[in-house]
mmCIF file of N, CA and C in Angstrom:
data_model
loop_
_atom_site.group_PDB
_atom_site.id
_atom_site.type_symbol
_atom_site.label_atom_id
_atom_site.label_comp_id
_atom_site.label_asym_id
_atom_site.label_seq_id
_atom_site.Cartn_x
_atom_site.Cartn_y
_atom_site.Cartn_z
ATOM 1 N N MET A 1 29.431 44.769 43.445
ATOM 2 C CA MET A 1 28.157 45.243 43.909
ATOM 3 C C MET A 1 28.358 46.627 44.479
ATOM 4 N N PRO A 2 27.500 47.583 44.140
ATOM 5 C CA PRO A 2 27.696 48.913 44.655
ATOM 6 C C PRO A 2 27.502 48.950 46.160
ATOM 7 N N GLU A 3 28.507 49.403 46.807
ATOM 8 C CA GLU A 3 28.435 49.622 48.235
ATOM 9 C C GLU A 3 28.137 51.093 48.426
ATOM 10 N N LEU A 4 27.369 51.425 49.423
ATOM 11 C CA LEU A 4 27.010 52.809 49.665
ATOM 12 C C LEU A 4 27.687 53.301 50.913
ATOM 13 N N SER A 5 27.998 54.579 50.931
ATOM 14 C CA SER A 5 28.565 55.153 52.134
ATOM 15 C C SER A 5 27.493 55.181 53.220
ATOM 16 N N GLN A 6 27.920 55.205 54.444
ATOM 17 C CA GLN A 6 26.976 55.143 55.557
ATOM 18 C C GLN A 6 26.296 56.474 55.848
ATOM 19 N N GLU A 7 26.612 57.530 55.084
ATOM 20 C CA GLU A 7 25.969 58.806 55.325
ATOM 21 C C GLU A 7 24.459 58.717 55.136
ATOM 22 N N SER A 8 24.000 57.704 54.401
ATOM 23 C CA SER A 8 22.567 57.552 54.191
ATOM 24 C C SER A 8 21.850 57.126 55.473
ATOM 25 N N GLU A 9 22.556 56.516 56.399
ATOM 26 C CA GLU A 9 21.936 56.078 57.644
ATOM 27 C C GLU A 9 21.770 57.228 58.632
ATOM 28 N N ARG A 10 22.643 58.223 58.569
ATOM 29 C CA ARG A 10 22.533 59.361 59.471
ATOM 30 C C ARG A 10 21.344 60.213 59.075
ATOM 31 N N GLY A 11 20.605 60.684 60.015
ATOM 32 C CA GLY A 11 19.485 61.558 59.733
ATOM 33 C C GLY A 11 18.244 60.831 59.247
ATOM 34 N N ARG A 12 18.297 59.530 59.125
ATOM 35 C CA ARG A 12 17.148 58.781 58.625
ATOM 36 C C ARG A 12 15.945 58.920 59.561
ATOM 37 N N ALA A 13 16.203 58.977 60.849
ATOM 38 C CA ALA A 13 15.107 59.078 61.804
ATOM 39 C C ALA A 13 14.436 60.445 61.740
ATOM 40 N N VAL A 14 15.160 61.476 61.294
ATOM 41 C CA VAL A 14 14.635 62.824 61.280
ATOM 42 C C VAL A 14 13.921 63.146 59.972
ATOM 43 N N LEU A 15 14.529 62.790 58.851
ATOM 44 C CA LEU A 15 13.979 63.127 57.544
ATOM 45 C C LEU A 15 13.730 61.865 56.718
ATOM 46 N N PRO A 16 12.754 61.898 55.820
ATOM 47 C CA PRO A 16 12.526 60.726 54.975
ATOM 48 C C PRO A 16 13.520 60.618 53.822
ATOM 49 N N PHE A 17 14.398 61.628 53.658
ATOM 50 C CA PHE A 17 15.385 61.600 52.580
ATOM 51 C C PHE A 17 16.788 61.575 53.159
ATOM 52 N N GLY A 18 17.688 60.931 52.433
ATOM 53 C CA GLY A 18 19.086 60.872 52.838
ATOM 54 C C GLY A 18 19.974 60.774 51.618
ATOM 55 N N GLY A 19 21.271 60.855 51.846
ATOM 56 C CA GLY A 19 22.227 60.793 50.761
ATOM 57 C C GLY A 19 23.077 59.546 50.842
ATOM 58 N N ALA A 20 23.643 59.157 49.715
ATOM 59 C CA ALA A 20 24.533 58.002 49.659
ATOM 60 C C ALA A 20 25.477 58.191 48.479
ATOM 61 N N GLU A 21 26.587 57.466 48.505
ATOM 62 C CA GLU A 21 27.552 57.506 47.412
ATOM 63 C C GLU A 21 27.746 56.089 46.889
ATOM 64 N N VAL A 22 27.756 55.927 45.585
ATOM 65 C CA VAL A 22 27.894 54.619 44.947
ATOM 66 C C VAL A 22 29.364 54.266 44.784
ATOM 67 N N THR A 23 29.708 53.024 45.125
ATOM 68 C CA THR A 23 31.022 52.470 44.801
ATOM 69 C C THR A 23 30.794 51.124 44.140
ATOM 70 N N GLY A 24 31.415 50.907 43.015
ATOM 71 C CA GLY A 24 31.279 49.637 42.311
ATOM 72 C C GLY A 24 30.515 49.761 41.008
ATOM 73 N N PRO A 25 30.609 48.719 40.153
ATOM 74 C CA PRO A 25 30.049 48.792 38.799
ATOM 75 C C PRO A 25 28.729 48.078 38.561
ATOM 76 N N SER A 26 28.054 47.533 39.558
ATOM 77 C CA SER A 26 26.922 46.650 39.248
ATOM 78 C C SER A 26 25.678 47.366 38.727
ATOM 79 N N MET A 27 25.598 48.680 38.847
ATOM 80 C CA MET A 27 24.436 49.399 38.324
ATOM 81 C C MET A 27 24.756 50.216 37.079
ATOM 82 N N VAL A 28 25.916 49.992 36.485
ATOM 83 C CA VAL A 28 26.270 50.666 35.233
ATOM 84 C C VAL A 28 25.338 50.142 34.149
ATOM 85 N N PRO A 29 24.740 50.927 33.314
ATOM 86 C CA PRO A 29 24.993 52.327 33.013
ATOM 87 C C PRO A 29 24.130 53.310 33.796
ATOM 88 N N THR A 30 23.159 52.849 34.576
ATOM 89 C CA THR A 30 22.281 53.757 35.309
ATOM 90 C C THR A 30 23.045 54.569 36.339
ATOM 91 N N LEU A 31 23.865 53.911 37.134
ATOM 92 C CA LEU A 31 24.673 54.566 38.168
ATOM 93 C C LEU A 31 26.127 54.184 37.976
ATOM 94 N N ARG A 32 27.001 55.127 38.231
ATOM 95 C CA ARG A 32 28.434 54.868 38.098
ATOM 96 C C ARG A 32 29.124 55.075 39.442
ATOM 97 N N HIS A 33 30.315 54.508 39.541
ATOM 98 C CA HIS A 33 31.143 54.683 40.729
ATOM 99 C C HIS A 33 31.323 56.180 40.985
ATOM 100 N N GLY A 34 31.062 56.596 42.209
ATOM 101 C CA GLY A 34 31.198 58.007 42.569
ATOM 102 C C GLY A 34 29.923 58.806 42.498
ATOM 103 N N ASP A 35 28.873 58.273 41.894
ATOM 104 C CA ASP A 35 27.597 58.994 41.845
ATOM 105 C C ASP A 35 27.065 59.194 43.256
ATOM 106 N N ARG A 36 26.417 60.322 43.461
ATOM 107 C CA ARG A 36 25.749 60.604 44.728
ATOM 108 C C ARG A 36 24.257 60.385 44.518
ATOM 109 N N LEU A 37 23.593 59.850 45.528
ATOM 110 C CA LEU A 37 22.175 59.507 45.424
ATOM 111 C C LEU A 37 21.362 60.237 46.473
ATOM 112 N N VAL A 38 20.126 60.548 46.127
ATOM 113 C CA VAL A 38 19.137 61.011 47.090
ATOM 114 C C VAL A 38 18.165 59.855 47.258
ATOM 115 N N VAL A 39 18.077 59.350 48.499
ATOM 116 C CA VAL A 39 17.274 58.169 48.808
ATOM 117 C C VAL A 39 16.034 58.596 49.593
ATOM 118 N N HIS A 40 14.878 58.100 49.172
ATOM 119 C CA HIS A 40 13.608 58.346 49.867
ATOM 120 C C HIS A 40 13.297 57.114 50.715
ATOM 121 N N TYR A 41 13.518 57.240 52.018
ATOM 122 C CA TYR A 41 13.285 56.115 52.923
ATOM 123 C C TYR A 41 11.802 55.859 53.110
ATOM 124 N N GLY A 42 11.425 54.592 53.099
ATOM 125 C CA GLY A 42 10.036 54.215 53.328
ATOM 126 C C GLY A 42 9.118 54.460 52.152
ATOM 127 N N ALA A 43 9.662 54.779 50.994
ATOM 128 C CA ALA A 43 8.824 55.032 49.811
ATOM 129 C C ALA A 43 8.180 53.732 49.337
ATOM 130 N N ARG A 44 7.049 53.860 48.723
ATOM 131 C CA ARG A 44 6.357 52.700 48.149
ATOM 132 C C ARG A 44 7.134 52.229 46.927
ATOM 133 N N LEU A 45 7.382 50.934 46.846
ATOM 134 C CA LEU A 45 8.197 50.371 45.770
ATOM 135 C C LEU A 45 7.340 49.678 44.728
ATOM 136 N N ARG A 46 7.828 49.736 43.491
ATOM 137 C CA ARG A 46 7.226 49.005 42.381
ATOM 138 C C ARG A 46 8.346 48.320 41.619
ATOM 139 N N ALA A 47 7.997 47.306 40.883
ATOM 140 C CA ALA A 47 8.990 46.625 40.051
ATOM 141 C C ALA A 47 9.612 47.624 39.095
ATOM 142 N N GLY A 48 10.933 47.589 38.987
ATOM 143 C CA GLY A 48 11.660 48.501 38.130
ATOM 144 C C GLY A 48 12.337 49.633 38.872
ATOM 145 N N ASP A 49 11.944 49.891 40.128
ATOM 146 C CA ASP A 49 12.552 50.966 40.919
ATOM 147 C C ASP A 49 13.973 50.608 41.331
ATOM 148 N N VAL A 50 14.828 51.624 41.423
ATOM 149 C CA VAL A 50 16.170 51.455 41.975
ATOM 150 C C VAL A 50 16.046 51.664 43.476
ATOM 151 N N ILE A 51 16.528 50.694 44.250
ATOM 152 C CA ILE A 51 16.332 50.730 45.699
ATOM 153 C C ILE A 51 17.652 50.558 46.450
ATOM 154 N N VAL A 52 17.633 50.982 47.702
ATOM 155 C CA VAL A 52 18.755 50.780 48.620
ATOM 156 C C VAL A 52 18.315 49.741 49.638
ATOM 157 N N LEU A 53 19.189 48.766 49.883
ATOM 158 C CA LEU A 53 18.869 47.685 50.811
ATOM 159 C C LEU A 53 20.101 47.254 51.583
ATOM 160 N N ARG A 54 19.866 46.524 52.642
ATOM 161 C CA ARG A 54 20.961 45.893 53.381
ATOM 162 C C ARG A 54 21.258 44.550 52.723
ATOM 163 N N HIS A 55 22.530 44.245 52.591
ATOM 164 C CA HIS A 55 22.915 42.960 52.006
ATOM 165 C C HIS A 55 22.394 41.849 52.911
ATOM 166 N N PRO A 56 21.739 40.820 52.361
ATOM 167 C CA PRO A 56 21.149 39.770 53.192
ATOM 168 C C PRO A 56 22.144 39.005 54.059
ATOM 169 N N PHE A 57 23.389 38.868 53.618
ATOM 170 C CA PHE A 57 24.371 38.096 54.388
ATOM 171 C C PHE A 57 25.334 38.966 55.174
ATOM 172 N N GLN A 58 25.397 40.238 54.865
ATOM 173 C CA GLN A 58 26.312 41.169 55.525
ATOM 174 C C GLN A 58 25.538 42.467 55.754
ATOM 175 N N GLN A 59 24.735 42.499 56.804
ATOM 176 C CA GLN A 59 23.751 43.553 56.948
ATOM 177 C C GLN A 59 24.314 44.923 57.294
ATOM 178 N N ASP A 60 25.605 45.016 57.573
ATOM 179 C CA ASP A 60 26.201 46.337 57.747
ATOM 180 C C ASP A 60 26.594 46.951 56.408
ATOM 181 N N LEU A 61 26.407 46.214 55.317
ATOM 182 C CA LEU A 61 26.727 46.675 53.966
ATOM 183 C C LEU A 61 25.442 47.097 53.261
ATOM 184 N N LEU A 62 25.406 48.341 52.792
ATOM 185 C CA LEU A 62 24.263 48.828 52.033
ATOM 186 C C LEU A 62 24.571 48.685 50.551
ATOM 187 N N VAL A 63 23.579 48.239 49.785
ATOM 188 C CA VAL A 63 23.750 48.074 48.345
ATOM 189 C C VAL A 63 22.591 48.743 47.613
ATOM 190 N N VAL A 64 22.828 49.031 46.355
ATOM 191 C CA VAL A 64 21.787 49.606 45.502
ATOM 192 C C VAL A 64 21.567 48.651 44.336
ATOM 193 N N LYS A 65 20.303 48.319 44.100
ATOM 194 C CA LYS A 65 19.916 47.383 43.044
ATOM 195 C C LYS A 65 18.575 47.819 42.473
ATOM 196 N N ARG A 66 18.160 47.144 41.415
ATOM 197 C CA ARG A 66 16.846 47.389 40.830
ATOM 198 C C ARG A 66 15.888 46.306 41.311
ATOM 199 N N ALA A 67 14.737 46.708 41.812
ATOM 200 C CA ALA A 67 13.703 45.762 42.240
ATOM 201 C C ALA A 67 13.073 45.177 40.979
ATOM 202 N N ALA A 68 13.374 43.925 40.695
ATOM 203 C CA ALA A 68 12.895 43.307 39.451
ATOM 204 C C ALA A 68 11.450 42.839 39.571
ATOM 205 N N GLU A 69 11.154 42.138 40.662
ATOM 206 C CA GLU A 69 9.773 41.678 40.840
ATOM 207 C C GLU A 69 9.545 41.270 42.289
ATOM 208 N N ARG A 70 8.264 41.296 42.638
ATOM 209 C CA ARG A 70 7.831 40.892 43.967
ATOM 210 C C ARG A 70 7.668 39.389 43.972
ATOM 211 N N ARG A 71 8.223 38.736 44.979
ATOM 212 C CA ARG A 71 8.094 37.288 45.125
ATOM 213 C C ARG A 71 7.691 36.969 46.557
ATOM 214 N N GLU A 72 7.362 35.710 46.770
ATOM 215 C CA GLU A 72 7.063 35.274 48.135
ATOM 216 C C GLU A 72 8.309 35.488 48.985
ATOM 217 N N GLY A 73 8.173 36.239 50.044
ATOM 218 C CA GLY A 73 9.297 36.482 50.937
ATOM 219 C C GLY A 73 10.035 37.782 50.699
ATOM 220 N N GLY A 74 9.667 38.557 49.676
ATOM 221 C CA GLY A 74 10.333 39.838 49.469
ATOM 222 C C GLY A 74 10.521 40.218 48.015
ATOM 223 N N TRP A 75 11.621 40.914 47.750
ATOM 224 C CA TRP A 75 11.929 41.428 46.421
ATOM 225 C C TRP A 75 13.057 40.655 45.770
ATOM 226 N N TRP A 76 12.915 40.388 44.495
ATOM 227 C CA TRP A 76 13.998 39.847 43.679
ATOM 228 C C TRP A 76 14.688 41.061 43.074
ATOM 229 N N VAL A 77 15.975 41.241 43.368
ATOM 230 C CA VAL A 77 16.698 42.432 42.930
ATOM 231 C C VAL A 77 17.812 42.053 41.958
ATOM 232 N N LEU A 78 18.044 42.939 40.995
ATOM 233 C CA LEU A 78 19.080 42.719 39.988
ATOM 234 C C LEU A 78 19.898 43.984 39.801
ATOM 235 N N GLY A 79 21.166 43.802 39.452
ATOM 236 C CA GLY A 79 21.987 44.924 39.039
ATOM 237 C C GLY A 79 21.755 45.189 37.563
ATOM 238 N N ASP A 80 21.964 46.424 37.125
ATOM 239 C CA ASP A 80 21.789 46.746 35.712
ATOM 240 C C ASP A 80 22.935 46.214 34.856
ATOM 241 N N ASN A 81 24.066 45.931 35.479
ATOM 242 C CA ASN A 81 25.213 45.372 34.780
ATOM 243 C C ASN A 81 25.214 43.864 35.021
ATOM 244 N N PRO A 82 24.801 43.055 34.038
ATOM 245 C CA PRO A 82 24.682 41.613 34.266
ATOM 246 C C PRO A 82 26.010 40.908 34.515
ATOM 247 N N TYR A 83 27.128 41.564 34.201
ATOM 248 C CA TYR A 83 28.436 40.934 34.381
ATOM 249 C C TYR A 83 29.036 41.174 35.761
ATOM 250 N N ALA A 84 28.441 42.067 36.550
ATOM 251 C CA ALA A 84 29.010 42.413 37.848
ATOM 252 C C ALA A 84 28.567 41.467 38.960
ATOM 253 N N GLY A 85 27.402 40.868 38.863
ATOM 254 C CA GLY A 85 26.921 39.955 39.900
ATOM 255 C C GLY A 85 26.526 40.677 41.173
ATOM 256 N N GLY A 86 26.402 39.906 42.248
ATOM 257 C CA GLY A 86 26.058 40.475 43.545
ATOM 258 C C GLY A 86 24.607 40.893 43.659
ATOM 259 N N ASP A 87 23.693 40.093 43.130
ATOM 260 C CA ASP A 87 22.273 40.411 43.232
ATOM 261 C C ASP A 87 21.505 39.157 43.656
ATOM 262 N N SER A 88 20.220 39.118 43.447
ATOM 263 C CA SER A 88 19.403 37.993 43.898
ATOM 264 C C SER A 88 19.785 36.672 43.245
ATOM 265 N N THR A 89 20.451 36.707 42.115
ATOM 266 C CA THR A 89 20.926 35.456 41.530
ATOM 267 C C THR A 89 21.985 34.810 42.412
ATOM 268 N N ASP A 90 22.615 35.602 43.286
ATOM 269 C CA ASP A 90 23.599 35.093 44.236
ATOM 270 C C ASP A 90 23.004 34.800 45.612
ATOM 271 N N TYR A 91 22.105 35.682 46.088
ATOM 272 C CA TYR A 91 21.613 35.531 47.462
ATOM 273 C C TYR A 91 20.107 35.378 47.596
ATOM 274 N N GLY A 92 19.381 35.275 46.516
ATOM 275 C CA GLY A 92 17.946 35.011 46.596
ATOM 276 C C GLY A 92 17.101 36.242 46.868
ATOM 277 N N THR A 93 15.890 35.997 47.281
ATOM 278 C CA THR A 93 14.930 37.062 47.552
ATOM 279 C C THR A 93 15.355 37.864 48.775
ATOM 280 N N VAL A 94 15.173 39.183 48.697
ATOM 281 C CA VAL A 94 15.525 40.078 49.803
ATOM 282 C C VAL A 94 14.266 40.374 50.612
ATOM 283 N N PRO A 95 14.269 40.051 51.919
ATOM 284 C CA PRO A 95 13.093 40.328 52.758
ATOM 285 C C PRO A 95 12.788 41.824 52.836
ATOM 286 N N ASP A 96 11.518 42.159 52.993
ATOM 287 C CA ASP A 96 11.078 43.557 53.051
ATOM 288 C C ASP A 96 11.792 44.359 54.128
ATOM 289 N N GLU A 97 12.098 43.743 55.253
ATOM 290 C CA GLU A 97 12.731 44.489 56.347
ATOM 291 C C GLU A 97 14.159 44.926 56.029
ATOM 292 N N LEU A 98 14.767 44.371 54.982
ATOM 293 C CA LEU A 98 16.111 44.786 54.578
ATOM 294 C C LEU A 98 16.103 45.890 53.521
ATOM 295 N N VAL A 99 14.928 46.165 52.945
ATOM 296 C CA VAL A 99 14.805 47.235 51.952
ATOM 297 C C VAL A 99 14.615 48.553 52.694
ATOM 298 N N LEU A 100 15.506 49.520 52.426
ATOM 299 C CA LEU A 100 15.480 50.791 53.145
ATOM 300 C C LEU A 100 14.727 51.886 52.418
ATOM 301 N N GLY A 101 14.885 51.987 51.109
ATOM 302 C CA GLY A 101 14.224 53.072 50.395
ATOM 303 C C GLY A 101 14.456 53.027 48.910
ATOM 304 N N LYS A 102 13.913 54.032 48.254
ATOM 305 C CA LYS A 102 13.926 54.150 46.798
ATOM 306 C C LYS A 102 14.836 55.309 46.400
ATOM 307 N N VAL A 103 15.653 55.099 45.386
ATOM 308 C CA VAL A 103 16.527 56.161 44.886
ATOM 309 C C VAL A 103 15.696 57.073 43.990
ATOM 310 N N ARG A 104 15.681 58.352 44.326
ATOM 311 C CA ARG A 104 14.891 59.327 43.573
ATOM 312 C C ARG A 104 15.727 60.132 42.579
ATOM 313 N N PHE A 105 17.000 60.356 42.929
ATOM 314 C CA PHE A 105 17.798 61.323 42.180
ATOM 315 C C PHE A 105 19.257 60.924 42.252
ATOM 316 N N ARG A 106 20.007 61.140 41.187
ATOM 317 C CA ARG A 106 21.452 60.933 41.220
ATOM 318 C C ARG A 106 22.138 62.162 40.654
ATOM 319 N N TYR A 107 23.280 62.471 41.228
ATOM 320 C CA TYR A 107 24.089 63.553 40.678
ATOM 321 C C TYR A 107 25.551 63.141 40.710
ATOM 322 N N ARG A 108 26.265 63.598 39.711
ATOM 323 C CA ARG A 108 27.680 63.247 39.575
ATOM 324 C C ARG A 108 28.519 64.444 39.980
ATOM 325 N N PRO A 109 29.516 64.206 40.829
ATOM 326 C CA PRO A 109 30.379 65.323 41.225
ATOM 327 C C PRO A 109 31.171 65.840 40.029
ATOM 328 N N ARG A 110 31.538 67.090 40.096
ATOM 329 C CA ARG A 110 32.300 67.705 39.010
ATOM 330 C C ARG A 110 33.721 67.146 39.000
ATOM 331 N N PRO A 111 34.160 66.643 37.850
ATOM 332 C CA PRO A 111 35.521 66.115 37.762
ATOM 333 C C PRO A 111 36.554 67.215 37.995
ATOM 334 N N GLU A 112 37.600 66.845 38.689
ATOM 335 C CA GLU A 112 38.659 67.816 38.929
ATOM 336 C C GLU A 112 39.353 68.142 37.624
ATOM 337 N N GLY A 113 39.820 69.343 37.500
ATOM 338 C CA GLY A 113 40.550 69.756 36.313
ATOM 339 C C GLY A 113 39.683 70.335 35.218
ATOM 340 N N GLN A 114 38.379 70.356 35.392
ATOM 341 C CA GLN A 114 37.507 70.966 34.387
ATOM 342 C C GLN A 114 37.468 72.463 34.644
ATOM 343 N N ARG A 115 38.138 73.191 33.777
ATOM 344 C CA ARG A 115 38.206 74.642 33.986
ATOM 345 C C ARG A 115 37.538 75.431 32.875
ATOM 346 N N SER A 116 37.383 74.822 31.726
ATOM 347 C CA SER A 116 36.816 75.577 30.607
ATOM 348 C C SER A 116 35.318 75.768 30.798
ATOM 349 N N LEU A 117 34.808 76.811 30.212
ATOM 350 C CA LEU A 117 33.382 77.093 30.284
ATOM 351 C C LEU A 117 32.582 75.988 29.591
ATOM 352 N N PHE A 118 33.094 75.487 28.470
ATOM 353 C CA PHE A 118 32.429 74.405 27.747
ATOM 354 C C PHE A 118 32.306 73.159 28.627
ATOM 355 N N ALA A 119 33.381 72.789 29.321
ATOM 356 C CA ALA A 119 33.352 71.608 30.194
ATOM 357 C C ALA A 119 32.373 71.804 31.339
ATOM 358 N N LEU A 120 32.308 72.998 31.891
ATOM 359 C CA LEU A 120 31.386 73.289 32.983
ATOM 360 C C LEU A 120 29.937 73.179 32.513
ATOM 361 N N VAL A 121 29.641 73.734 31.349
ATOM 362 C CA VAL A 121 28.274 73.668 30.817
ATOM 363 C C VAL A 121 27.894 72.221 30.521
ATOM 364 N N ARG A 122 28.808 71.469 29.915
ATOM 365 C CA ARG A 122 28.539 70.056 29.624
ATOM 366 C C ARG A 122 28.260 69.274 30.902
ATOM 367 N N TRP A 123 29.048 69.517 31.944
ATOM 368 C CA TRP A 123 28.828 68.846 33.227
ATOM 369 C C TRP A 123 27.470 69.221 33.809
ATOM 370 N N LEU A 124 27.108 70.512 33.736
ATOM 371 C CA LEU A 124 25.819 70.946 34.277
ATOM 372 C C LEU A 124 24.647 70.257 33.581
ATOM 373 N N LEU A 125 24.794 69.968 32.296
ATOM 374 C CA LEU A 125 23.710 69.342 31.545
ATOM 375 C C LEU A 125 23.501 67.870 31.889
ATOM 376 N N VAL A 126 24.544 67.193 32.350
ATOM 377 C CA VAL A 126 24.418 65.754 32.609
ATOM 378 C C VAL A 126 24.618 65.368 34.071
ATOM 379 N N ALA A 127 24.980 66.290 34.928
ATOM 380 C CA ALA A 127 25.351 65.951 36.306
ATOM 381 C C ALA A 127 24.185 65.465 37.155
ATOM 382 N N ALA A 128 23.034 66.035 37.000
ATOM 383 C CA ALA A 128 21.908 65.698 37.870
ATOM 384 C C ALA A 128 20.757 65.139 37.039
ATOM 385 N N ARG A 129 20.242 64.005 37.486
ATOM 386 C CA ARG A 129 19.128 63.351 36.793
ATOM 387 C C ARG A 129 18.250 62.615 37.805
ATOM 388 N N PRO A 130 16.953 62.569 37.546
ATOM 389 C CA PRO A 130 16.118 61.685 38.361
ATOM 390 C C PRO A 130 16.418 60.237 37.988
ATOM 391 N N VAL A 131 16.276 59.335 38.937
ATOM 392 C CA VAL A 131 16.453 57.907 38.668
ATOM 393 C C VAL A 131 15.064 57.338 38.472
ATOM 394 N N LEU A 132 14.783 56.946 37.248
ATOM 395 C CA LEU A 132 13.446 56.482 36.891
ATOM 396 C C LEU A 132 13.359 54.970 36.940
ATOM 397 N N ALA A 133 12.156 54.488 37.141
ATOM 398 C CA ALA A 133 11.911 53.045 37.143
ATOM 399 C C ALA A 133 12.085 52.504 35.736
ATOM 400 N N ASP A 134 12.642 51.316 35.645
ATOM 401 C CA ASP A 134 12.815 50.627 34.368
ATOM 402 C C ASP A 134 11.809 49.494 34.335
ATOM 403 N N ARG A 135 10.772 49.662 33.557
ATOM 404 C CA ARG A 135 9.708 48.658 33.504
ATOM 405 C C ARG A 135 10.139 47.392 32.780
ATOM 406 N N SER A 136 11.317 47.403 32.153
ATOM 407 C CA SER A 136 11.785 46.201 31.460
ATOM 408 C C SER A 136 12.538 45.264 32.397
ATOM 409 N N ALA A 137 12.622 45.595 33.672
ATOM 410 C CA ALA A 137 13.372 44.768 34.624
ATOM 411 C C ALA A 137 12.809 43.356 34.695
ATOM 412 N N SER A 138 11.505 43.210 34.685
ATOM 413 C CA SER A 138 10.936 41.863 34.771
ATOM 414 C C SER A 138 11.208 41.072 33.496
ATOM 415 N N ARG A 139 11.309 41.751 32.358
ATOM 416 C CA ARG A 139 11.670 41.052 31.123
ATOM 417 C C ARG A 139 13.097 40.539 31.188
ATOM 418 N N ARG A 140 14.007 41.336 31.763
ATOM 419 C CA ARG A 140 15.389 40.884 31.930
ATOM 420 C C ARG A 140 15.457 39.687 32.858
ATOM 421 N N LEU A 141 14.601 39.672 33.875
ATOM 422 C CA LEU A 141 14.572 38.564 34.809
ATOM 423 C C LEU A 141 14.175 37.274 34.084
ATOM 424 N N ARG A 142 13.157 37.345 33.241
ATOM 425 C CA ARG A 142 12.724 36.161 32.506
ATOM 426 C C ARG A 142 13.765 35.695 31.518
ATOM 427 N N ALA A 143 14.587 36.618 31.038
ATOM 428 C CA ALA A 143 15.611 36.250 30.048
ATOM 429 C C ALA A 143 16.796 35.532 30.684
ATOM 430 N N ARG A 144 16.971 35.654 31.998
ATOM 431 C CA ARG A 144 18.119 35.018 32.670
ATOM 432 C C ARG A 144 17.866 33.572 32.953
#
């Protein structure tokens, strides 16, 4: 399950946006280990959005998942990588008070050792992307 660095918690009271770093494979291919995220705290959520939340059983751990659907008691969340686990299939519905915000943007740090102009241009083309809602999330939920 992707664990996020705690830098996203700092500055939350001052600004509605914060940063986080992904560790783990549960959101592959959307997010990869090492990706940096821009999180919009308090944003309105819809099914399919990638969100940051506190783990229901270990609330000092922040995780990133996709909000699959609204249910009684909160959000049903899933990882994009069905083989990684660590989502609502393990811990159930996530209460609203544990959902912190919506991921708006991801960027990948430049790999060390890239010195050629071609490698730099290629990195610039793929390094930064908005994180868009996946409307097929509820279909994946029904398929499980």
